[in-house]
Amino acid sequence: FGYNANKTKFSFNNVGGAFNVYNGSGGLTSVTLGFGYNKMIDLSTNSYVIGRSHGTRIDEFGNRLADSGRIPAAGYDHKEPGDVNFSEWGSVLAYNTKLIRYYPDNDEYGPRENLFGNDAIFHSEFQRFTKGSVGEYEIAAGFNVSNVFYFGLGFGIQDLSYTQNHDYLESPENNAGYGLQSFNYHTHVKLEGSAWNLKFGVVARPLEELRIGLAFHTPTYINIEENYYAKTNSYFNDFSPQDWYVTYN
């Protein structure tokens, strides 16, 4: 079993500034404008895992498809995603690439016949790469009225960008005489979104020793767009290579 992760990275997290753009002697004493950027979450990772075991993910695909109640699974394809749940697509792709089949006598899904022996050992590799962040941009203004009332107004914009690539490869070792050579399962998820909010506040100083403050924040209004792509390739000793994909947003 092995594991590797990239821990070296440079990140630009925040910057800001404030500028006094007006000073006066009348009712409006001063005006200050400010801006800022803050990276709220860093979503970038890179990991790689390699291992050997007696278990195979093909069994997981079969069990998940059986649990979904989609029997039989034929007919689900990349042109008509329909109401297939996000978590079920790996199983549907495994079915369409002849890794699993439906056994009506037992009312269950399982690996296709003669893919591997009962004591097979499987070599597996998993790589996960993510990139993205959630950042907030802030534009603010402050007003000083007669050194008694202080008003503040802020407009915040949040930006979401996230990409995830997931690759899984599995192959049985010393599988001569059986059907399966290997299969790989790839998924790609991309999220893009934006959000905005308003903040307003006022502080009153009726006496030198007394401060009274009031603040109002709107909810954060969010819009997110998701794009999803998944593909499975399977390779056999007794059958032509198979591939199937799905994509939607």
PDB file of C-alpha atoms in Angstrom:
ATOM      1  CA  PHE A   1       0.000   0.000   0.000  1.00  0.00           C
ATOM      2  CA  GLY A   2       1.357   3.426  -0.855  1.00  0.00           C
ATOM      3  CA  TYR A   3       0.309   7.042  -0.530  1.00  0.00           C
ATOM      4  CA  ASN A   4       1.618  10.286  -1.938  1.00  0.00           C
ATOM      5  CA  ALA A   5       0.372  13.835  -1.504  1.00  0.00           C
ATOM      6  CA  ASN A   6       1.640  17.149  -2.794  1.00  0.00           C
ATOM      7  CA  LYS A   7       2.125  19.477   0.166  1.00  0.00           C
ATOM      8  CA  THR A   8       4.036  22.288  -1.550  1.00  0.00           C
ATOM      9  CA  LYS A   9       1.985  25.199  -2.810  1.00  0.00           C
ATOM     10  CA  PHE A  10       1.806  28.977  -2.884  1.00  0.00           C
ATOM     11  CA  SER A  11      -1.413  30.698  -1.970  1.00  0.00           C
ATOM     12  CA  PHE A  12      -2.386  34.381  -2.217  1.00  0.00           C
ATOM     13  CA  ASN A  13      -4.958  34.793   0.535  1.00  0.00           C
ATOM     14  CA  ASN A  14      -5.925  38.420   1.117  1.00  0.00           C
ATOM     15  CA  VAL A  15      -5.299  42.034   0.235  1.00  0.00           C
ATOM     16  CA  GLY A  16      -7.076  45.250   1.094  1.00  0.00           C
ATOM     17  CA  GLY A  17      -6.870  48.990   1.350  1.00  0.00           C
ATOM     18  CA  ALA A  18      -8.721  52.071   2.597  1.00  0.00           C
ATOM     19  CA  PHE A  19      -8.562  55.615   1.227  1.00  0.00           C
ATOM     20  CA  ASN A  20      -9.783  58.830   2.780  1.00  0.00           C
ATOM     21  CA  VAL A  21     -11.313  60.600  -0.226  1.00  0.00           C
ATOM     22  CA  TYR A  22     -12.957  63.564   1.474  1.00  0.00           C
ATOM     23  CA  ASN A  23     -12.338  65.787   4.509  1.00  0.00           C
ATOM     24  CA  GLY A  24     -14.569  68.734   5.322  1.00  0.00           C
ATOM     25  CA  SER A  25     -15.641  71.076   8.096  1.00  0.00           C
ATOM     26  CA  GLY A  26     -19.377  70.936   7.493  1.00  0.00           C
ATOM     27  CA  GLY A  27     -21.928  68.289   8.410  1.00  0.00           C
ATOM     28  CA  LEU A  28     -20.151  65.660   6.361  1.00  0.00           C
ATOM     29  CA  THR A  29     -16.791  65.474   8.046  1.00  0.00           C
ATOM     30  CA  SER A  30     -15.091  62.711   6.035  1.00  0.00           C
ATOM     31  CA  VAL A  31     -15.632  59.900   3.519  1.00  0.00           C
ATOM     32  CA  THR A  32     -13.519  56.757   3.329  1.00  0.00           C
ATOM     33  CA  LEU A  33     -13.607  54.135   0.581  1.00  0.00           C
ATOM     34  CA  GLY A  34     -12.195  50.672   0.995  1.00  0.00           C
ATOM     35  CA  PHE A  35     -11.760  47.431  -0.868  1.00  0.00           C
ATOM     36  CA  GLY A  36     -10.566  43.983   0.053  1.00  0.00           C
ATOM     37  CA  TYR A  37     -10.159  40.418  -1.127  1.00  0.00           C
ATOM     38  CA  ASN A  38     -10.132  37.396   1.169  1.00  0.00           C
ATOM     39  CA  LYS A  39      -9.663  33.782   0.105  1.00  0.00           C
ATOM     40  CA  MET A  40     -12.136  32.076   2.407  1.00  0.00           C
ATOM     41  CA  ILE A  41     -11.401  28.440   1.434  1.00  0.00           C
ATOM     42  CA  ASP A  42      -8.592  26.840  -0.559  1.00  0.00           C
ATOM     43  CA  LEU A  43      -9.877  23.687  -2.286  1.00  0.00           C
ATOM     44  CA  SER A  44      -6.683  22.546  -4.045  1.00  0.00           C
ATOM     45  CA  THR A  45      -5.388  19.022  -3.281  1.00  0.00           C
ATOM     46  CA  ASN A  46      -3.511  16.257  -5.073  1.00  0.00           C
ATOM     47  CA  SER A  47      -3.329  12.676  -3.784  1.00  0.00           C
ATOM     48  CA  TYR A  48      -2.404   9.251  -5.103  1.00  0.00           C
ATOM     49  CA  VAL A  49      -3.029   5.835  -3.549  1.00  0.00           C
ATOM     50  CA  ILE A  50      -1.899   2.404  -4.752  1.00  0.00           C
ATOM     51  CA  GLY A  51      -2.714  -0.976  -3.197  1.00  0.00           C
ATOM     52  CA  ARG A  52      -3.497  -4.712  -3.496  1.00  0.00           C
ATOM     53  CA  SER A  53      -6.463  -6.590  -2.037  1.00  0.00           C
ATOM     54  CA  HIS A  54      -8.855  -9.511  -2.526  1.00  0.00           C
ATOM     55  CA  GLY A  55     -11.775  -7.119  -2.905  1.00  0.00           C
ATOM     56  CA  THR A  56     -12.888  -5.481  -6.148  1.00  0.00           C
ATOM     57  CA  ARG A  57     -14.863  -2.338  -6.760  1.00  0.00           C
ATOM     58  CA  ILE A  58     -16.963  -4.268  -9.275  1.00  0.00           C
ATOM     59  CA  ASP A  59     -18.819  -5.799  -6.314  1.00  0.00           C
ATOM     60  CA  GLU A  60     -19.492  -2.306  -4.965  1.00  0.00           C
ATOM     61  CA  PHE A  61     -20.911  -1.200  -8.324  1.00  0.00           C
ATOM     62  CA  GLY A  62     -23.235  -4.219  -8.407  1.00  0.00           C
ATOM     63  CA  ASN A  63     -24.474  -3.741  -4.849  1.00  0.00           C
ATOM     64  CA  ARG A  64     -25.142  -0.045  -5.352  1.00  0.00           C
ATOM     65  CA  LEU A  65     -27.121  -0.631  -8.526  1.00  0.00           C
ATOM     66  CA  ALA A  66     -29.180  -3.354  -6.837  1.00  0.00           C
ATOM     67  CA  ASP A  67     -29.875  -1.047  -3.877  1.00  0.00           C
ATOM     68  CA  SER A  68     -31.110   1.652  -6.249  1.00  0.00           C
ATOM     69  CA  GLY A  69     -33.913  -0.616  -7.501  1.00  0.00           C
ATOM     70  CA  ARG A  70     -33.027  -0.011 -11.140  1.00  0.00           C
ATOM     71  CA  ILE A  71     -33.543  -3.515 -12.506  1.00  0.00           C
ATOM     72  CA  PRO A  72     -32.649  -3.982 -15.247  1.00  0.00           C
ATOM     73  CA  ALA A  73     -30.273  -1.045 -15.918  1.00  0.00           C
ATOM     74  CA  ALA A  74     -30.262  -1.350 -19.714  1.00  0.00           C
ATOM     75  CA  GLY A  75     -31.206   1.807 -21.560  1.00  0.00           C
ATOM     76  CA  TYR A  76     -29.448   4.367 -19.382  1.00  0.00           C
ATOM     77  CA  ASP A  77     -26.935   6.187 -21.542  1.00  0.00           C
ATOM     78  CA  HIS A  78     -25.084   9.457 -21.932  1.00  0.00           C
ATOM     79  CA  LYS A  79     -27.818  10.933 -24.130  1.00  0.00           C
ATOM     80  CA  GLU A  80     -30.631  10.486 -21.599  1.00  0.00           C
ATOM     81  CA  PRO A  81     -29.311  10.757 -18.009  1.00  0.00           C
ATOM     82  CA  GLY A  82     -32.920  10.847 -16.809  1.00  0.00           C
ATOM     83  CA  ASP A  83     -33.370  10.591 -13.054  1.00  0.00           C
ATOM     84  CA  VAL A  84     -30.226   8.561 -12.333  1.00  0.00           C
ATOM     85  CA  ASN A  85     -28.709   9.697  -9.043  1.00  0.00           C
ATOM     86  CA  PHE A  86     -25.217  11.188  -9.127  1.00  0.00           C
ATOM     87  CA  SER A  87     -23.839   8.378  -6.928  1.00  0.00           C
ATOM     88  CA  GLU A  88     -25.277   5.626  -9.182  1.00  0.00           C
ATOM     89  CA  TRP A  89     -23.492   6.503 -12.417  1.00  0.00           C
ATOM     90  CA  GLY A  90     -20.395   4.445 -11.678  1.00  0.00           C
ATOM     91  CA  SER A  91     -22.637   1.384 -11.398  1.00  0.00           C
ATOM     92  CA  VAL A  92     -24.597   2.190 -14.562  1.00  0.00           C
ATOM     93  CA  LEU A  93     -21.350   2.649 -16.502  1.00  0.00           C
ATOM     94  CA  ALA A  94     -20.030  -0.640 -15.109  1.00  0.00           C
ATOM     95  CA  TYR A  95     -23.192  -2.339 -16.377  1.00  0.00           C
ATOM     96  CA  ASN A  96     -22.910  -0.754 -19.816  1.00  0.00           C
ATOM     97  CA  THR A  97     -19.233  -1.761 -20.147  1.00  0.00           C
ATOM     98  CA  LYS A  98     -20.018  -5.407 -19.299  1.00  0.00           C
ATOM     99  CA  LEU A  99     -18.341  -5.469 -15.890  1.00  0.00           C
ATOM    100  CA  ILE A 100     -21.555  -6.401 -14.103  1.00  0.00           C
ATOM    101  CA  ARG A 101     -24.795  -8.034 -15.166  1.00  0.00           C
ATOM    102  CA  TYR A 102     -28.228  -8.727 -13.733  1.00  0.00           C
ATOM    103  CA  TYR A 103     -28.933 -12.243 -12.434  1.00  0.00           C
ATOM    104  CA  PRO A 104     -32.742 -12.605 -12.485  1.00  0.00           C
ATOM    105  CA  ASP A 105     -32.773 -15.929 -10.587  1.00  0.00           C
ATOM    106  CA  ASN A 106     -31.299 -14.200  -7.520  1.00  0.00           C
ATOM    107  CA  ASP A 107     -32.701 -10.751  -8.333  1.00  0.00           C
ATOM    108  CA  GLU A 108     -29.257  -9.153  -7.954  1.00  0.00           C
ATOM    109  CA  TYR A 109     -26.336  -7.634  -9.778  1.00  0.00           C
ATOM    110  CA  GLY A 110     -22.812  -9.037  -9.775  1.00  0.00           C
ATOM    111  CA  PRO A 111     -19.622  -9.388 -11.820  1.00  0.00           C
ATOM    112  CA  ARG A 112     -20.057 -10.954 -15.255  1.00  0.00           C
ATOM    113  CA  GLU A 113     -19.203 -14.660 -15.383  1.00  0.00           C
ATOM    114  CA  ASN A 114     -15.537 -15.708 -15.566  1.00  0.00           C
ATOM    115  CA  LEU A 115     -14.075 -12.219 -15.173  1.00  0.00           C
ATOM    116  CA  PHE A 116     -11.646 -13.428 -12.486  1.00  0.00           C
ATOM    117  CA  GLY A 117     -11.008 -16.367 -10.153  1.00  0.00           C
ATOM    118  CA  ASN A 118     -12.404 -16.744  -6.663  1.00  0.00           C
ATOM    119  CA  ASP A 119      -8.997 -16.058  -5.058  1.00  0.00           C
ATOM    120  CA  ALA A 120      -8.025 -13.201  -7.355  1.00  0.00           C
ATOM    121  CA  ILE A 121      -5.846 -10.406  -6.019  1.00  0.00           C
ATOM    122  CA  PHE A 122      -6.559  -6.974  -7.449  1.00  0.00           C
ATOM    123  CA  HIS A 123      -4.073  -4.198  -8.102  1.00  0.00           C
ATOM    124  CA  SER A 124      -5.699  -0.764  -7.754  1.00  0.00           C
ATOM    125  CA  GLU A 125      -4.599   2.820  -8.239  1.00  0.00           C
ATOM    126  CA  PHE A 126      -6.534   5.902  -7.234  1.00  0.00           C
ATOM    127  CA  GLN A 127      -5.667   9.518  -8.015  1.00  0.00           C
ATOM    128  CA  ARG A 128      -7.684  12.540  -6.937  1.00  0.00           C
ATOM    129  CA  PHE A 129      -6.879  16.076  -8.055  1.00  0.00           C
ATOM    130  CA  THR A 130      -8.868  19.111  -6.963  1.00  0.00           C
ATOM    131  CA  LYS A 131      -8.343  22.766  -7.709  1.00  0.00           C
ATOM    132  CA  GLY A 132     -10.310  25.794  -6.668  1.00  0.00           C
ATOM    133  CA  SER A 133     -11.194  28.295  -3.995  1.00  0.00           C
ATOM    134  CA  VAL A 134     -13.945  30.414  -2.499  1.00  0.00           C
ATOM    135  CA  GLY A 135     -13.041  34.086  -2.440  1.00  0.00           C
ATOM    136  CA  GLU A 136     -14.832  37.210  -1.276  1.00  0.00           C
ATOM    137  CA  TYR A 137     -14.464  40.693  -2.737  1.00  0.00           C
ATOM    138  CA  GLU A 138     -15.606  43.583  -0.582  1.00  0.00           C
ATOM    139  CA  ILE A 139     -16.293  47.206  -1.547  1.00  0.00           C
ATOM    140  CA  ALA A 140     -17.067  49.494   1.370  1.00  0.00           C
ATOM    141  CA  ALA A 141     -17.703  53.110   2.175  1.00  0.00           C
ATOM    142  CA  GLY A 142     -17.693  54.949   5.497  1.00  0.00           C
ATOM    143  CA  PHE A 143     -19.204  58.361   6.294  1.00  0.00           C
ATOM    144  CA  ASN A 144     -18.500  60.552   9.308  1.00  0.00           C
ATOM    145  CA  VAL A 145     -21.236  63.082  10.025  1.00  0.00           C
ATOM    146  CA  SER A 146     -20.269  65.795  12.487  1.00  0.00           C
ATOM    147  CA  ASN A 147     -18.191  63.289  14.478  1.00  0.00           C
ATOM    148  CA  VAL A 148     -21.471  62.068  15.945  1.00  0.00           C
ATOM    149  CA  PHE A 149     -22.872  59.612  13.400  1.00  0.00           C
ATOM    150  CA  TYR A 150     -20.749  57.081  11.536  1.00  0.00           C
ATOM    151  CA  PHE A 151     -22.337  55.209   8.635  1.00  0.00           C
ATOM    152  CA  GLY A 152     -20.884  52.198   6.876  1.00  0.00           C
ATOM    153  CA  LEU A 153     -22.004  50.390   3.739  1.00  0.00           C
ATOM    154  CA  GLY A 154     -20.455  47.239   2.287  1.00  0.00           C
ATOM    155  CA  PHE A 155     -21.137  45.206  -0.834  1.00  0.00           C
ATOM    156  CA  GLY A 156     -19.697  41.695  -0.859  1.00  0.00           C
ATOM    157  CA  ILE A 157     -19.254  39.396  -3.846  1.00  0.00           C
ATOM    158  CA  GLN A 158     -18.247  35.762  -3.361  1.00  0.00           C
ATOM    159  CA  ASP A 159     -16.760  33.682  -6.145  1.00  0.00           C
ATOM    160  CA  LEU A 160     -16.673  29.846  -6.227  1.00  0.00           C
ATOM    161  CA  SER A 161     -14.472  27.879  -8.606  1.00  0.00           C
ATOM    162  CA  TYR A 162     -13.912  24.137  -8.083  1.00  0.00           C
ATOM    163  CA  THR A 163     -12.705  21.316 -10.313  1.00  0.00           C
ATOM    164  CA  GLN A 164     -12.307  17.685  -9.264  1.00  0.00           C
ATOM    165  CA  ASN A 165     -10.764  14.873 -11.322  1.00  0.00           C
ATOM    166  CA  HIS A 166     -10.965  11.337  -9.978  1.00  0.00           C
ATOM    167  CA  ASP A 167      -9.252   8.380 -11.685  1.00  0.00           C
ATOM    168  CA  TYR A 168      -9.519   4.781 -10.528  1.00  0.00           C
ATOM    169  CA  LEU A 169      -7.721   1.853 -12.202  1.00  0.00           C
ATOM    170  CA  GLU A 170      -8.133  -1.796 -11.224  1.00  0.00           C
ATOM    171  CA  SER A 171      -6.742  -5.018 -12.664  1.00  0.00           C
ATOM    172  CA  PRO A 172      -6.607  -8.616 -11.393  1.00  0.00           C
ATOM    173  CA  GLU A 173      -3.129 -10.092 -11.071  1.00  0.00           C
ATOM    174  CA  ASN A 174      -2.220 -13.360 -12.838  1.00  0.00           C
ATOM    175  CA  ASN A 175      -5.634 -13.548 -14.450  1.00  0.00           C
ATOM    176  CA  ALA A 176      -4.787 -15.881 -17.350  1.00  0.00           C
ATOM    177  CA  GLY A 177      -7.745 -18.016 -18.308  1.00  0.00           C
ATOM    178  CA  TYR A 178     -10.302 -15.455 -17.149  1.00  0.00           C
ATOM    179  CA  GLY A 179     -11.988 -12.587 -18.925  1.00  0.00           C
ATOM    180  CA  LEU A 180     -10.948  -9.312 -17.295  1.00  0.00           C
ATOM    181  CA  GLN A 181      -7.731  -7.471 -18.081  1.00  0.00           C
ATOM    182  CA  SER A 182      -8.468  -4.130 -16.380  1.00  0.00           C
ATOM    183  CA  PHE A 183     -10.914  -1.264 -16.120  1.00  0.00           C
ATOM    184  CA  ASN A 184     -10.635   2.413 -15.280  1.00  0.00           C
ATOM    185  CA  TYR A 185     -13.293   4.788 -13.998  1.00  0.00           C
ATOM    186  CA  HIS A 186     -12.890   8.545 -14.451  1.00  0.00           C
ATOM    187  CA  THR A 187     -15.073  11.371 -13.136  1.00  0.00           C
ATOM    188  CA  HIS A 188     -14.813  15.106 -13.661  1.00  0.00           C
ATOM    189  CA  VAL A 189     -16.849  17.613 -11.666  1.00  0.00           C
ATOM    190  CA  LYS A 190     -16.753  21.359 -12.191  1.00  0.00           C
ATOM    191  CA  LEU A 191     -18.590  23.870 -10.012  1.00  0.00           C
ATOM    192  CA  GLU A 192     -18.773  27.575 -10.741  1.00  0.00           C
ATOM    193  CA  GLY A 193     -20.816  30.024  -8.767  1.00  0.00           C
ATOM    194  CA  SER A 194     -21.218  33.483  -7.380  1.00  0.00           C
ATOM    195  CA  ALA A 195     -22.932  35.097  -4.445  1.00  0.00           C
ATOM    196  CA  TRP A 196     -23.566  38.575  -3.122  1.00  0.00           C
ATOM    197  CA  ASN A 197     -24.681  40.334   0.052  1.00  0.00           C
ATOM    198  CA  LEU A 198     -25.076  43.809   1.514  1.00  0.00           C
ATOM    199  CA  LYS A 199     -24.006  45.106   4.911  1.00  0.00           C
ATOM    200  CA  PHE A 200     -25.090  48.338   6.545  1.00  0.00           C
ATOM    201  CA  GLY A 201     -24.158  49.745   9.901  1.00  0.00           C
ATOM    202  CA  VAL A 202     -24.357  52.924  11.927  1.00  0.00           C
ATOM    203  CA  VAL A 203     -22.727  54.041  15.146  1.00  0.00           C
ATOM    204  CA  ALA A 204     -24.036  57.036  17.090  1.00  0.00           C
ATOM    205  CA  ARG A 205     -22.003  58.923  19.687  1.00  0.00           C
ATOM    206  CA  PRO A 206     -24.475  61.190  21.507  1.00  0.00           C
ATOM    207  CA  LEU A 207     -22.075  61.489  24.449  1.00  0.00           C
ATOM    208  CA  GLU A 208     -18.315  61.146  24.566  1.00  0.00           C
ATOM    209  CA  GLU A 209     -18.673  58.170  26.918  1.00  0.00           C
ATOM    210  CA  LEU A 210     -21.504  56.439  25.001  1.00  0.00           C
ATOM    211  CA  ARG A 211     -21.629  54.535  21.720  1.00  0.00           C
ATOM    212  CA  ILE A 212     -24.802  53.053  20.197  1.00  0.00           C
ATOM    213  CA  GLY A 213     -24.512  50.783  17.189  1.00  0.00           C
ATOM    214  CA  LEU A 214     -26.847  49.065  14.754  1.00  0.00           C
ATOM    215  CA  ALA A 215     -25.997  46.699  11.880  1.00  0.00           C
ATOM    216  CA  PHE A 216     -27.974  44.932   9.169  1.00  0.00           C
ATOM    217  CA  HIS A 217     -26.715  42.147   6.899  1.00  0.00           C
ATOM    218  CA  THR A 218     -28.755  40.710   4.047  1.00  0.00           C
ATOM    219  CA  PRO A 219     -28.706  36.969   3.378  1.00  0.00           C
ATOM    220  CA  THR A 220     -26.092  35.776   0.930  1.00  0.00           C
ATOM    221  CA  TYR A 221     -27.739  35.056  -2.424  1.00  0.00           C
ATOM    222  CA  ILE A 222     -26.024  32.201  -4.267  1.00  0.00           C
ATOM    223  CA  ASN A 223     -26.062  30.851  -7.804  1.00  0.00           C
ATOM    224  CA  ILE A 224     -24.080  27.666  -8.614  1.00  0.00           C
ATOM    225  CA  GLU A 225     -23.689  25.781 -11.903  1.00  0.00           C
ATOM    226  CA  GLU A 226     -22.500  22.160 -11.877  1.00  0.00           C
ATOM    227  CA  ASN A 227     -21.053  20.155 -14.765  1.00  0.00           C
ATOM    228  CA  TYR A 228     -20.454  16.418 -14.450  1.00  0.00           C
ATOM    229  CA  TYR A 229     -18.674  13.937 -16.698  1.00  0.00           C
ATOM    230  CA  ALA A 230     -17.933  10.261 -16.058  1.00  0.00           C
ATOM    231  CA  LYS A 231     -16.435   7.528 -18.214  1.00  0.00           C
ATOM    232  CA  THR A 232     -15.568   3.854 -17.778  1.00  0.00           C
ATOM    233  CA  ASN A 233     -13.247   1.826 -20.024  1.00  0.00           C
ATOM    234  CA  SER A 234     -13.018  -1.938 -19.630  1.00  0.00           C
ATOM    235  CA  TYR A 235     -10.606  -4.357 -21.322  1.00  0.00           C
ATOM    236  CA  PHE A 236     -11.095  -8.112 -21.637  1.00  0.00           C
ATOM    237  CA  ASN A 237      -9.292 -11.245 -22.740  1.00  0.00           C
ATOM    238  CA  ASP A 238     -12.493 -12.733 -24.146  1.00  0.00           C
ATOM    239  CA  PHE A 239     -14.352  -9.649 -25.351  1.00  0.00           C
ATOM    240  CA  SER A 240     -13.740  -6.437 -27.288  1.00  0.00           C
ATOM    241  CA  PRO A 241     -12.906  -3.295 -25.228  1.00  0.00           C
ATOM    242  CA  GLN A 242     -15.899  -1.363 -23.937  1.00  0.00           C
ATOM    243  CA  ASP A 243     -16.335   2.311 -23.052  1.00  0.00           C
ATOM    244  CA  TRP A 244     -19.294   4.416 -21.981  1.00  0.00           C
ATOM    245  CA  TYR A 245     -19.681   7.936 -20.684  1.00  0.00           C
ATOM    246  CA  VAL A 246     -22.235  10.353 -19.307  1.00  0.00           C
ATOM    247  CA  THR A 247     -22.198  14.134 -19.171  1.00  0.00           C
ATOM    248  CA  TYR A 248     -24.723  16.650 -17.926  1.00  0.00           C
ATOM    249  CA  ASN A 249     -25.103  19.921 -16.048  1.00  0.00           C
TER     250      ASN A 249
END
